[in-house]
mmCIF file of C-alpha atoms (C1' of nucleotides) in Angstrom:
data_model
loop_
_atom_site.group_PDB
_atom_site.id
_atom_site.type_symbol
_atom_site.label_atom_id
_atom_site.label_comp_id
_atom_site.label_asym_id
_atom_site.label_seq_id
_atom_site.Cartn_x
_atom_site.Cartn_y
_atom_site.Cartn_z
ATOM 1 C CA MET A 240 34.607 -5.258 -29.533
ATOM 2 C CA LYS A 241 34.118 -2.089 -27.531
ATOM 3 C CA THR A 242 33.720 0.120 -30.609
ATOM 4 C CA ASP A 243 30.843 1.940 -32.305
ATOM 5 C CA THR A 244 28.500 2.403 -29.361
ATOM 6 C CA ILE A 245 25.010 3.343 -30.455
ATOM 7 C CA PRO A 246 24.278 6.962 -29.453
ATOM 8 C CA ARG A 247 20.793 6.054 -28.207
ATOM 9 C CA GLY A 248 21.027 5.677 -24.467
ATOM 10 C CA GLU A 249 24.750 6.080 -24.279
ATOM 11 C CA LYS A 250 24.444 8.071 -21.109
ATOM 12 C CA TYR A 251 22.947 5.038 -19.399
ATOM 13 C CA ARG A 252 25.609 2.676 -20.698
ATOM 14 C CA ASN A 253 27.188 1.724 -17.422
ATOM 15 C CA LEU A 254 24.148 1.015 -15.314
ATOM 16 C CA GLY A 255 24.599 -2.718 -15.574
ATOM 17 C CA ILE A 256 21.212 -3.310 -17.129
ATOM 18 C CA LYS A 257 20.284 -4.198 -20.679
ATOM 19 C CA LEU A 258 19.089 -1.072 -22.437
ATOM 20 C CA THR A 259 15.920 -1.190 -24.481
ATOM 21 C CA PRO A 260 14.166 1.841 -25.965
ATOM 22 C CA GLN A 261 11.422 1.395 -23.388
ATOM 23 C CA ARG A 262 13.865 1.410 -20.526
ATOM 24 C CA ILE A 263 15.603 4.466 -21.888
ATOM 25 C CA ALA A 264 12.271 6.281 -22.134
ATOM 26 C CA ILE A 265 11.523 5.408 -18.514
ATOM 27 C CA LEU A 266 14.992 6.478 -17.404
ATOM 28 C CA ASP A 267 14.580 9.757 -19.271
ATOM 29 C CA TYR A 268 11.300 10.359 -17.512
ATOM 30 C CA LEU A 269 12.745 9.586 -14.088
ATOM 31 C CA GLU A 270 16.021 11.454 -14.430
ATOM 32 C CA GLY A 271 15.992 14.503 -12.196
ATOM 33 C CA ASN A 272 12.306 13.935 -11.516
ATOM 34 C CA LEU A 273 11.440 15.092 -8.012
ATOM 35 C CA SER A 274 7.852 13.888 -8.078
ATOM 36 C CA HIS A 275 6.939 10.486 -6.716
ATOM 37 C CA PRO A 276 5.128 8.816 -9.554
ATOM 38 C CA SER A 277 2.935 5.753 -9.370
ATOM 39 C CA ALA A 278 3.370 3.013 -11.958
ATOM 40 C CA GLU A 279 0.444 4.542 -13.808
ATOM 41 C CA ASP A 280 2.087 7.977 -13.811
ATOM 42 C CA VAL A 281 5.178 6.463 -15.368
ATOM 43 C CA TYR A 282 3.109 4.509 -17.864
ATOM 44 C CA LYS A 283 1.097 7.534 -18.983
ATOM 45 C CA ALA A 284 4.148 9.756 -19.299
ATOM 46 C CA VAL A 285 6.134 7.265 -21.333
ATOM 47 C CA LEU A 286 3.191 6.175 -23.437
ATOM 48 C CA ARG A 287 3.288 9.521 -25.259
ATOM 49 C CA LYS A 288 6.658 8.688 -26.748
ATOM 50 C CA TYR A 289 6.119 4.934 -26.783
ATOM 51 C CA PRO A 290 2.605 4.021 -27.851
ATOM 52 C CA THR A 291 3.395 0.327 -27.598
ATOM 53 C CA MET A 292 4.518 0.524 -23.993
ATOM 54 C CA SER A 293 2.782 -1.927 -21.701
ATOM 55 C CA PHE A 294 2.101 -1.837 -17.996
ATOM 56 C CA ALA A 295 4.035 -5.045 -17.534
ATOM 57 C CA THR A 296 7.143 -3.397 -18.910
ATOM 58 C CA VAL A 297 6.718 -0.449 -16.582
ATOM 59 C CA TYR A 298 6.475 -2.746 -13.591
ATOM 60 C CA ASN A 299 9.334 -4.926 -14.800
ATOM 61 C CA THR A 300 11.593 -1.970 -15.394
ATOM 62 C CA LEU A 301 10.787 -0.255 -12.104
ATOM 63 C CA GLU A 302 11.516 -3.524 -10.331
ATOM 64 C CA THR A 303 14.846 -3.831 -12.139
ATOM 65 C CA LEU A 304 15.750 -0.236 -11.330
ATOM 66 C CA LYS A 305 14.854 -0.862 -7.720
ATOM 67 C CA GLN A 306 17.091 -3.918 -7.580
ATOM 68 C CA ASN A 307 19.905 -1.757 -8.863
ATOM 69 C CA GLY A 308 19.257 1.005 -6.351
ATOM 70 C CA MET A 309 18.186 3.539 -8.953
ATOM 71 C CA VAL A 310 14.718 4.098 -7.569
ATOM 72 C CA ALA A 311 13.188 3.405 -4.187
ATOM 73 C CA GLU A 312 9.694 2.167 -3.676
ATOM 74 C CA LEU A 313 7.482 4.162 -1.334
ATOM 75 C CA THR A 314 4.580 2.815 0.667
ATOM 76 C CA ALA A 315 3.235 6.261 1.537
ATOM 77 C CA ASP A 316 0.186 5.886 -0.682
ATOM 78 C CA PRO A 317 -2.209 3.181 0.437
ATOM 79 C CA GLY A 318 -3.367 0.888 -2.330
ATOM 80 C CA LYS A 319 -0.658 1.743 -4.780
ATOM 81 C CA LYS A 320 3.072 1.834 -5.112
ATOM 82 C CA ARG A 321 4.900 5.093 -5.544
ATOM 83 C CA PHE A 322 8.447 5.375 -6.794
ATOM 84 C CA ASP A 323 11.195 7.770 -5.805
ATOM 85 C CA PRO A 324 13.927 8.523 -8.332
ATOM 86 C CA ASN A 325 15.865 10.832 -6.017
ATOM 87 C CA PRO A 326 18.997 8.910 -5.086
ATOM 88 C CA ARG A 327 19.985 11.212 -2.229
ATOM 89 C CA PRO A 328 18.896 10.088 1.235
ATOM 90 C CA HIS A 329 15.967 12.225 2.316
ATOM 91 C CA HIS A 330 12.601 12.294 4.047
ATOM 92 C CA HIS A 331 9.091 13.171 2.929
ATOM 93 C CA LEU A 332 6.295 15.636 3.434
ATOM 94 C CA ILE A 333 3.012 13.880 2.693
ATOM 95 C CA CYS A 334 -0.215 15.752 2.099
ATOM 96 C CA THR A 335 -2.924 13.781 3.879
ATOM 97 C CA ARG A 336 -5.551 15.239 1.552
ATOM 98 C CA CYS A 337 -4.158 14.719 -1.944
ATOM 99 C CA ARG A 338 -1.219 12.411 -1.135
ATOM 100 C CA ARG A 339 1.270 14.731 -2.758
ATOM 101 C CA ILE A 340 4.783 13.879 -1.626
ATOM 102 C CA VAL A 341 7.609 16.401 -1.390
ATOM 103 C CA ASP A 342 11.197 15.706 -0.449
ATOM 104 C CA VAL A 343 12.673 17.012 2.788
ATOM 105 C CA GLN A 344 16.408 17.303 2.346
ATOM 106 C CA VAL A 345 17.213 17.590 6.041
ATOM 107 C CA GLU A 346 19.285 15.247 8.149
ATOM 108 C CA PHE A 347 18.195 14.155 11.595
ATOM 109 C CA ARG A 348 19.978 12.294 14.288
ATOM 110 C CA LEU A 349 17.802 9.351 15.272
ATOM 111 C CA PRO A 350 19.608 7.218 17.831
ATOM 112 C CA VAL A 351 17.735 4.164 19.075
ATOM 113 C CA ALA A 352 19.086 2.623 22.260
ATOM 114 C CA ASP A 353 19.596 -1.124 22.396
ATOM 115 C CA ARG A 354 16.739 -1.549 24.843
ATOM 116 C CA ASP A 355 14.357 0.072 22.366
ATOM 117 C CA ARG A 356 15.518 -1.915 19.331
ATOM 118 C CA ALA A 357 13.683 -5.161 20.138
ATOM 119 C CA GLY A 358 16.696 -7.042 18.821
ATOM 120 C CA PHE A 359 16.442 -5.486 15.374
ATOM 121 C CA GLU A 360 19.493 -4.684 13.329
ATOM 122 C CA ILE A 361 18.647 -1.199 12.055
ATOM 123 C CA THR A 362 19.918 -0.366 8.583
ATOM 124 C CA GLY A 363 18.049 2.803 7.702
ATOM 125 C CA ASN A 364 15.209 5.135 8.469
ATOM 126 C CA HIS A 365 12.690 7.350 6.806
ATOM 127 C CA ILE A 366 10.567 10.112 8.275
ATOM 128 C CA GLU A 367 7.073 10.848 7.044
ATOM 129 C CA PHE A 368 5.921 14.350 7.916
ATOM 130 C CA PHE A 369 2.150 14.547 7.595
ATOM 131 C CA GLY A 370 0.271 17.697 6.860
ATOM 132 C CA THR A 371 -1.501 19.774 4.261
ATOM 133 C CA CYS A 372 0.101 21.011 1.084
ATOM 134 C CA PRO A 373 -0.290 24.636 -0.046
ATOM 135 C CA ASP A 374 -2.806 23.762 -2.772
ATOM 136 C CA CYS A 375 -5.058 21.806 -0.439
ATOM 137 C CA LYS A 376 -4.826 24.518 2.202
ATOM 138 C CA LYS A 377 -6.347 26.922 -0.334
ATOM 139 C CA ARG A 378 -9.148 24.593 -1.276
ATOM 140 C CA THR A 379 -10.142 23.959 2.342
ATOM 141 C CA TYR A 380 -12.597 21.261 1.426
ATOM 142 C CA GLY A 381 -13.646 18.788 4.089
ATOM 143 C CA SER A 382 -12.245 18.738 7.578
ATOM 144 C CA SER A 383 -8.574 18.373 8.361
ATOM 145 C CA LEU A 384 -8.780 15.926 11.219
ATOM 146 C CA GLN A 385 -6.736 13.261 9.492
ATOM 147 C CA GLN A 386 -4.818 10.973 11.794
ATOM 148 C CA ALA A 387 -1.070 11.294 11.463
ATOM 149 C CA ALA A 388 -0.743 7.790 10.118
ATOM 150 C CA GLY A 389 -4.328 7.619 8.959
ATOM 151 C CA TYR A 390 -5.646 6.816 5.590
ATOM 152 C CA LEU A 391 -7.106 9.341 3.241
ATOM 153 C CA ARG A 392 -9.322 8.297 0.440
ATOM 154 C CA SER A 393 -7.034 9.428 -2.336
ATOM 155 C CA SER A 394 -8.821 11.964 -4.487
ATOM 156 C CA GLY A 395 -7.021 11.005 -7.668
ATOM 157 C CA MET B 95 -34.169 5.185 29.524
ATOM 158 C CA LYS B 96 -30.557 5.014 30.677
ATOM 159 C CA THR B 97 -31.191 1.995 32.878
ATOM 160 C CA ASP B 98 -30.382 -1.730 32.586
ATOM 161 C CA THR B 99 -27.314 -1.543 30.400
ATOM 162 C CA ILE B 100 -26.546 -4.866 28.825
ATOM 163 C CA PRO B 101 -23.332 -6.272 30.338
ATOM 164 C CA ARG B 102 -22.041 -7.256 26.907
ATOM 165 C CA GLY B 103 -19.679 -4.558 25.810
ATOM 166 C CA GLU B 104 -20.283 -2.244 28.691
ATOM 167 C CA LYS B 105 -16.643 -1.344 28.835
ATOM 168 C CA TYR B 106 -16.921 0.141 25.356
ATOM 169 C CA ARG B 107 -20.071 2.100 26.139
ATOM 170 C CA ASN B 108 -18.687 5.581 25.786
ATOM 171 C CA LEU B 109 -16.794 5.289 22.549
ATOM 172 C CA GLY B 110 -19.451 7.103 20.596
ATOM 173 C CA ILE B 111 -20.045 4.239 18.205
ATOM 174 C CA LYS B 112 -22.934 1.844 17.946
ATOM 175 C CA LEU B 113 -21.962 -1.447 19.568
ATOM 176 C CA THR B 114 -22.673 -4.704 17.808
ATOM 177 C CA PRO B 115 -21.366 -8.116 18.858
ATOM 178 C CA GLN B 116 -19.051 -8.065 15.857
ATOM 179 C CA ARG B 117 -17.595 -4.719 16.828
ATOM 180 C CA ILE B 118 -17.107 -5.844 20.393
ATOM 181 C CA ALA B 119 -15.265 -8.927 19.179
ATOM 182 C CA ILE B 120 -12.993 -6.748 17.066
ATOM 183 C CA LEU B 121 -12.430 -4.322 19.930
ATOM 184 C CA ASP B 122 -11.595 -7.222 22.220
ATOM 185 C CA TYR B 123 -9.067 -8.476 19.724
ATOM 186 C CA LEU B 124 -7.469 -5.063 19.302
ATOM 187 C CA GLU B 125 -7.398 -4.015 22.947
ATOM 188 C CA GLY B 126 -3.841 -3.987 24.210
ATOM 189 C CA ASN B 127 -2.718 -5.654 20.982
ATOM 190 C CA LEU B 128 0.777 -4.522 20.083
ATOM 191 C CA SER B 129 0.922 -6.301 16.754
ATOM 192 C CA HIS B 130 -0.006 -4.498 13.563
ATOM 193 C CA PRO B 131 -2.649 -6.693 12.007
ATOM 194 C CA SER B 132 -3.880 -6.610 8.443
ATOM 195 C CA ALA B 133 -7.605 -6.731 7.787
ATOM 196 C CA GLU B 134 -7.190 -10.439 7.159
ATOM 197 C CA ASP B 135 -5.448 -10.931 10.487
ATOM 198 C CA VAL B 136 -8.366 -9.272 12.233
ATOM 199 C CA TYR B 137 -10.865 -11.284 10.223
ATOM 200 C CA LYS B 138 -9.214 -14.607 10.974
ATOM 201 C CA ALA B 139 -8.839 -13.869 14.662
ATOM 202 C CA VAL B 140 -12.420 -12.758 15.121
ATOM 203 C CA LEU B 141 -13.869 -15.477 12.917
ATOM 204 C CA ARG B 142 -13.078 -18.037 15.593
ATOM 205 C CA LYS B 143 -15.585 -16.463 17.944
ATOM 206 C CA TYR B 144 -17.857 -15.145 15.199
ATOM 207 C CA PRO B 145 -18.281 -17.651 12.384
ATOM 208 C CA THR B 146 -20.668 -15.317 10.573
ATOM 209 C CA MET B 147 -18.218 -12.433 10.502
ATOM 210 C CA SER B 148 -17.666 -11.012 7.048
ATOM 211 C CA PHE B 149 -14.739 -9.167 5.540
ATOM 212 C CA ALA B 150 -16.969 -6.200 4.808
ATOM 213 C CA THR B 151 -17.731 -5.827 8.484
ATOM 214 C CA VAL B 152 -14.064 -5.965 9.356
ATOM 215 C CA TYR B 153 -13.282 -3.208 6.883
ATOM 216 C CA ASN B 154 -16.300 -1.161 7.921
ATOM 217 C CA THR B 155 -15.452 -1.428 11.583
ATOM 218 C CA LEU B 156 -11.780 -0.645 11.141
ATOM 219 C CA GLU B 157 -12.759 2.398 9.105
ATOM 220 C CA THR B 158 -15.133 3.525 11.842
ATOM 221 C CA LEU B 159 -12.514 2.995 14.510
ATOM 222 C CA LYS B 160 -10.053 4.983 12.439
ATOM 223 C CA GLN B 161 -12.505 7.870 12.105
ATOM 224 C CA ASN B 162 -12.803 7.886 15.870
ATOM 225 C CA GLY B 163 -9.065 7.795 16.412
ATOM 226 C CA MET B 164 -9.050 4.350 17.965
ATOM 227 C CA VAL B 165 -6.771 2.764 15.413
ATOM 228 C CA ALA B 166 -4.355 4.227 12.902
ATOM 229 C CA GLU B 167 -3.844 2.867 9.451
ATOM 230 C CA LEU B 168 -0.302 2.046 8.427
ATOM 231 C CA THR B 169 1.069 2.054 4.914
ATOM 232 C CA ALA B 170 4.250 0.222 5.886
ATOM 233 C CA ASP B 171 3.234 -2.955 4.064
ATOM 234 C CA PRO B 172 2.979 -2.569 0.314
ATOM 235 C CA GLY B 173 -0.171 -4.006 -1.177
ATOM 236 C CA LYS B 174 -2.124 -4.222 2.032
ATOM 237 C CA LYS B 175 -3.338 -2.088 4.878
ATOM 238 C CA ARG B 176 -2.044 -2.655 8.353
ATOM 239 C CA PHE B 177 -3.722 -1.324 11.465
ATOM 240 C CA ASP B 178 -2.225 -0.008 14.669
ATOM 241 C CA PRO B 179 -4.310 -0.216 17.825
ATOM 242 C CA ASN B 180 -1.689 1.458 20.031
ATOM 243 C CA PRO B 181 -3.105 4.898 20.816
ATOM 244 C CA ARG B 182 0.156 6.320 22.160
ATOM 245 C CA PRO B 183 2.241 8.302 19.676
ATOM 246 C CA HIS B 184 5.157 6.183 18.592
ATOM 247 C CA HIS B 185 7.362 5.096 15.723
ATOM 248 C CA HIS B 186 8.069 1.762 14.072
ATOM 249 C CA LEU B 187 10.749 -0.799 13.437
ATOM 250 C CA ILE B 188 10.001 -2.570 10.175
ATOM 251 C CA CYS B 189 11.638 -5.824 9.192
ATOM 252 C CA THR B 190 12.396 -5.559 5.493
ATOM 253 C CA ARG B 191 12.349 -9.332 5.181
ATOM 254 C CA CYS B 192 9.119 -10.428 6.857
ATOM 255 C CA ARG B 193 7.438 -7.033 7.289
ATOM 256 C CA ARG B 194 7.077 -7.486 11.006
ATOM 257 C CA ILE B 195 6.397 -4.179 12.679
ATOM 258 C CA VAL B 196 7.410 -3.362 16.248
ATOM 259 C CA ASP B 197 6.671 -0.156 18.145
ATOM 260 C CA VAL B 198 9.445 2.246 19.103
ATOM 261 C CA GLN B 199 8.282 4.216 22.101
ATOM 262 C CA VAL B 200 10.904 6.936 21.814
ATOM 263 C CA GLU B 201 10.349 10.626 21.233
ATOM 264 C CA PHE B 202 12.434 12.585 18.776
ATOM 265 C CA ARG B 203 12.666 16.266 18.134
ATOM 266 C CA LEU B 204 12.135 16.798 14.418
ATOM 267 C CA PRO B 205 12.129 20.488 13.640
ATOM 268 C CA VAL B 206 11.602 21.452 10.006
ATOM 269 C CA ALA B 207 12.565 24.995 9.095
ATOM 270 C CA ASP B 208 10.136 27.049 7.052
ATOM 271 C CA ARG B 209 12.403 26.961 4.044
ATOM 272 C CA ASP B 210 12.307 23.170 4.057
ATOM 273 C CA ARG B 211 8.544 22.886 4.497
ATOM 274 C CA ALA B 212 7.563 23.666 0.888
ATOM 275 C CA GLY B 213 4.587 25.577 2.224
ATOM 276 C CA PHE B 214 3.164 22.540 4.021
ATOM 277 C CA GLU B 215 1.365 22.844 7.321
ATOM 278 C CA ILE B 216 2.886 19.978 9.276
ATOM 279 C CA THR B 217 0.573 18.217 11.709
ATOM 280 C CA GLY B 218 2.449 15.075 12.610
ATOM 281 C CA ASN B 219 5.261 12.709 11.824
ATOM 282 C CA HIS B 220 6.154 9.076 11.871
ATOM 283 C CA ILE B 221 9.553 7.432 11.662
ATOM 284 C CA GLU B 222 10.098 4.107 9.957
ATOM 285 C CA PHE B 223 13.261 2.358 11.078
ATOM 286 C CA PHE B 224 14.178 -0.323 8.584
ATOM 287 C CA GLY B 225 16.164 -3.383 9.423
ATOM 288 C CA THR B 226 16.101 -7.067 10.168
ATOM 289 C CA CYS B 227 14.164 -8.615 13.024
ATOM 290 C CA PRO B 228 15.776 -11.178 15.341
ATOM 291 C CA ASP B 229 13.934 -14.108 13.752
ATOM 292 C CA CYS B 230 14.992 -13.206 10.225
ATOM 293 C CA LYS B 231 18.541 -12.600 11.341
ATOM 294 C CA LYS B 232 18.654 -16.225 12.491
ATOM 295 C CA ARG B 233 17.250 -17.556 9.246
ATOM 296 C CA THR B 234 19.730 -15.623 7.110
ATOM 297 C CA TYR B 235 18.028 -16.505 3.869
ATOM 298 C CA GLY B 236 18.713 -14.382 0.802
ATOM 299 C CA SER B 237 20.814 -11.258 0.840
ATOM 300 C CA SER B 238 20.118 -8.285 3.042
ATOM 301 C CA LEU B 239 20.702 -5.511 0.584
ATOM 302 C CA GLN B 240 17.182 -4.161 0.830
ATOM 303 C CA GLN B 241 16.812 -0.462 0.087
ATOM 304 C CA ALA B 242 15.741 1.555 3.084
ATOM 305 C CA ALA B 243 12.449 2.438 1.492
ATOM 306 C CA GLY B 244 12.479 -0.496 -0.861
ATOM 307 C CA TYR B 245 9.907 -3.134 -1.367
ATOM 308 C CA LEU B 246 10.250 -6.634 -0.132
ATOM 309 C CA ARG B 247 8.207 -9.393 -1.604
ATOM 310 C CA SER B 248 6.309 -10.228 1.530
ATOM 311 C CA SER B 249 6.828 -13.830 2.400
ATOM 312 C CA GLY B 250 3.421 -14.309 3.940
ATOM 313 C "C1'" DG C 185 22.746 -16.789 -31.576
ATOM 314 C "C1'" DT C 186 21.100 -16.811 -26.930
ATOM 315 C "C1'" DG C 187 19.294 -15.282 -23.069
ATOM 316 C "C1'" DA C 188 16.744 -11.311 -21.630
ATOM 317 C "C1'" DT C 189 12.894 -8.190 -22.565
ATOM 318 C "C1'" DT C 190 8.457 -7.007 -24.486
ATOM 319 C "C1'" DG C 191 3.401 -6.900 -24.813
ATOM 320 C "C1'" DC C 192 -0.808 -8.901 -24.348
ATOM 321 C "C1'" DA C 193 -4.359 -10.971 -21.723
ATOM 322 C "C1'" DA C 194 -5.679 -13.543 -18.071
ATOM 323 C "C1'" DA C 195 -5.118 -14.344 -13.177
ATOM 324 C "C1'" DC C 196 -4.628 -12.657 -8.515
ATOM 325 C "C1'" DT C 197 -4.791 -9.953 -4.127
ATOM 326 C "C1'" DG C 198 -6.717 -6.786 -1.298
ATOM 327 C "C1'" DT C 199 -10.459 -3.488 -0.912
ATOM 328 C "C1'" DT C 200 -14.966 -1.475 -1.849
ATOM 329 C "C1'" DT C 201 -19.825 -1.393 -3.087
ATOM 330 C "C1'" DG C 202 -24.976 -2.490 -3.583
ATOM 331 C "C1'" DC C 203 -28.559 -4.129 -1.370
ATOM 332 C "C1'" DA C 204 -31.848 -7.002 1.258
ATOM 333 C "C1'" DT C 205 -32.002 -8.279 6.116
ATOM 334 C "C1'" DT C 206 -31.165 -7.569 10.895
ATOM 335 C "C1'" DT C 207 -29.988 -4.904 14.896
ATOM 336 C "C1'" DT C 208 -28.895 -1.040 18.073
ATOM 337 C "C1'" DG C 209 -30.080 2.737 20.817
ATOM 338 C "C1'" DC D 216 -38.965 2.755 15.012
ATOM 339 C "C1'" DA D 217 -35.493 5.079 12.447
ATOM 340 C "C1'" DA D 218 -31.029 5.025 11.345
ATOM 341 C "C1'" DA D 219 -27.190 2.234 11.139
ATOM 342 C "C1'" DA D 220 -24.702 -2.213 10.782
ATOM 343 C "C1'" DT D 221 -24.343 -6.864 8.780
ATOM 344 C "C1'" DG D 222 -23.240 -10.353 5.244
ATOM 345 C "C1'" DC D 223 -23.105 -11.831 0.854
ATOM 346 C "C1'" DA D 224 -21.592 -11.552 -3.782
ATOM 347 C "C1'" DA D 225 -20.227 -8.957 -7.371
ATOM 348 C "C1'" DA D 226 -17.292 -5.144 -8.838
ATOM 349 C "C1'" DC D 227 -12.936 -2.795 -8.614
ATOM 350 C "C1'" DA D 228 -7.992 -1.131 -8.597
ATOM 351 C "C1'" DG D 229 -3.470 -2.204 -8.736
ATOM 352 C "C1'" DT D 230 -0.132 -5.696 -9.508
ATOM 353 C "C1'" DT D 231 1.684 -10.040 -11.198
ATOM 354 C "C1'" DT D 232 2.155 -13.936 -14.308
ATOM 355 C "C1'" DG D 233 2.474 -17.079 -18.576
ATOM 356 C "C1'" DC D 234 3.999 -17.232 -22.876
ATOM 357 C "C1'" DA D 235 4.956 -16.412 -27.821
ATOM 358 C "C1'" DA D 236 7.390 -12.942 -30.453
ATOM 359 C "C1'" DT D 237 11.171 -9.763 -30.492
ATOM 360 C "C1'" DC D 238 15.490 -7.604 -29.346
ATOM 361 C "C1'" DA D 239 20.129 -6.314 -27.131
ATOM 362 C "C1'" DC D 240 24.514 -7.591 -26.710
#
DNA sequence: GTGATTGCAAACTGTTTGCATTTTG
DNA sequence: CAAAATGCAAACAGTTTGCAATCAC
């Protein structure tokens, strides 16, 4: 019964999820992708090859991939979800002007003493470095007095 | 002209914003508040004293307070804004089950070498520690295999 | 063949906007 | 008294849901 595997999507065979052409297109788009696309980014990119693709399928698939640890969901962009296909543990540089997100592949030691844990069981961490990306530095529009954790009306 | 200041709200006189009863009610609610309320939380709390309060005013006021550095906006909760009235720089413990957020008043040294900065000008940082809060640990519903940066269907 | 996935449209949640009215400084 | 804030309702953006048709295994 394990014969004649269809070539389409064979490289995703052992992911433990049912492979549809739509899912393969999404996986192809995400593979090695170091951007941090929103659901709409994924939708637009995949739509080119799959004109019948629907938003629901994008959301369904991203949710499935998340359940299987193949993408992480980021909250760095207020008002919309962003997805991270980089499976290596890492942190993020976030441009407070255009909300561009870039990976920071640096490890930090972040010990939290029991008395500072408030009884939490800590399972992971993630650092957001806020600042201005090279492109936005050039443009120099508006002022740069964004709060570290503040909100920026996303310009896109 | 600088005489007979109205007692109402005198303690907020020098904030540089126009004081209305609604704003004072919101400021009273936020002062010393170590929770991380959503706009709805603020609305509900203030509505008790101000039955005419509208959502628009809550959003407007929180935006104004943010502009003046009196609250920060958090993106830790997907799908909704959370606000942080604690003016001291700090980090956060985030319960991946109930999305409770607790302050971590610990300082970390987080140097990022030029070659890891991707040309960004870094102006601040914020650490999210993910885990399970004491209450959710007790409940022990569902599995705890949440991704560090993953999304949790908020149970509230 | 059967249970899972798709695609559409409608429903929903949280946020923002327009504007007449009221209020602060 | 001018400029700004309020409150309402309608508009909006992003996400989720229900369900019939289709598809992977």
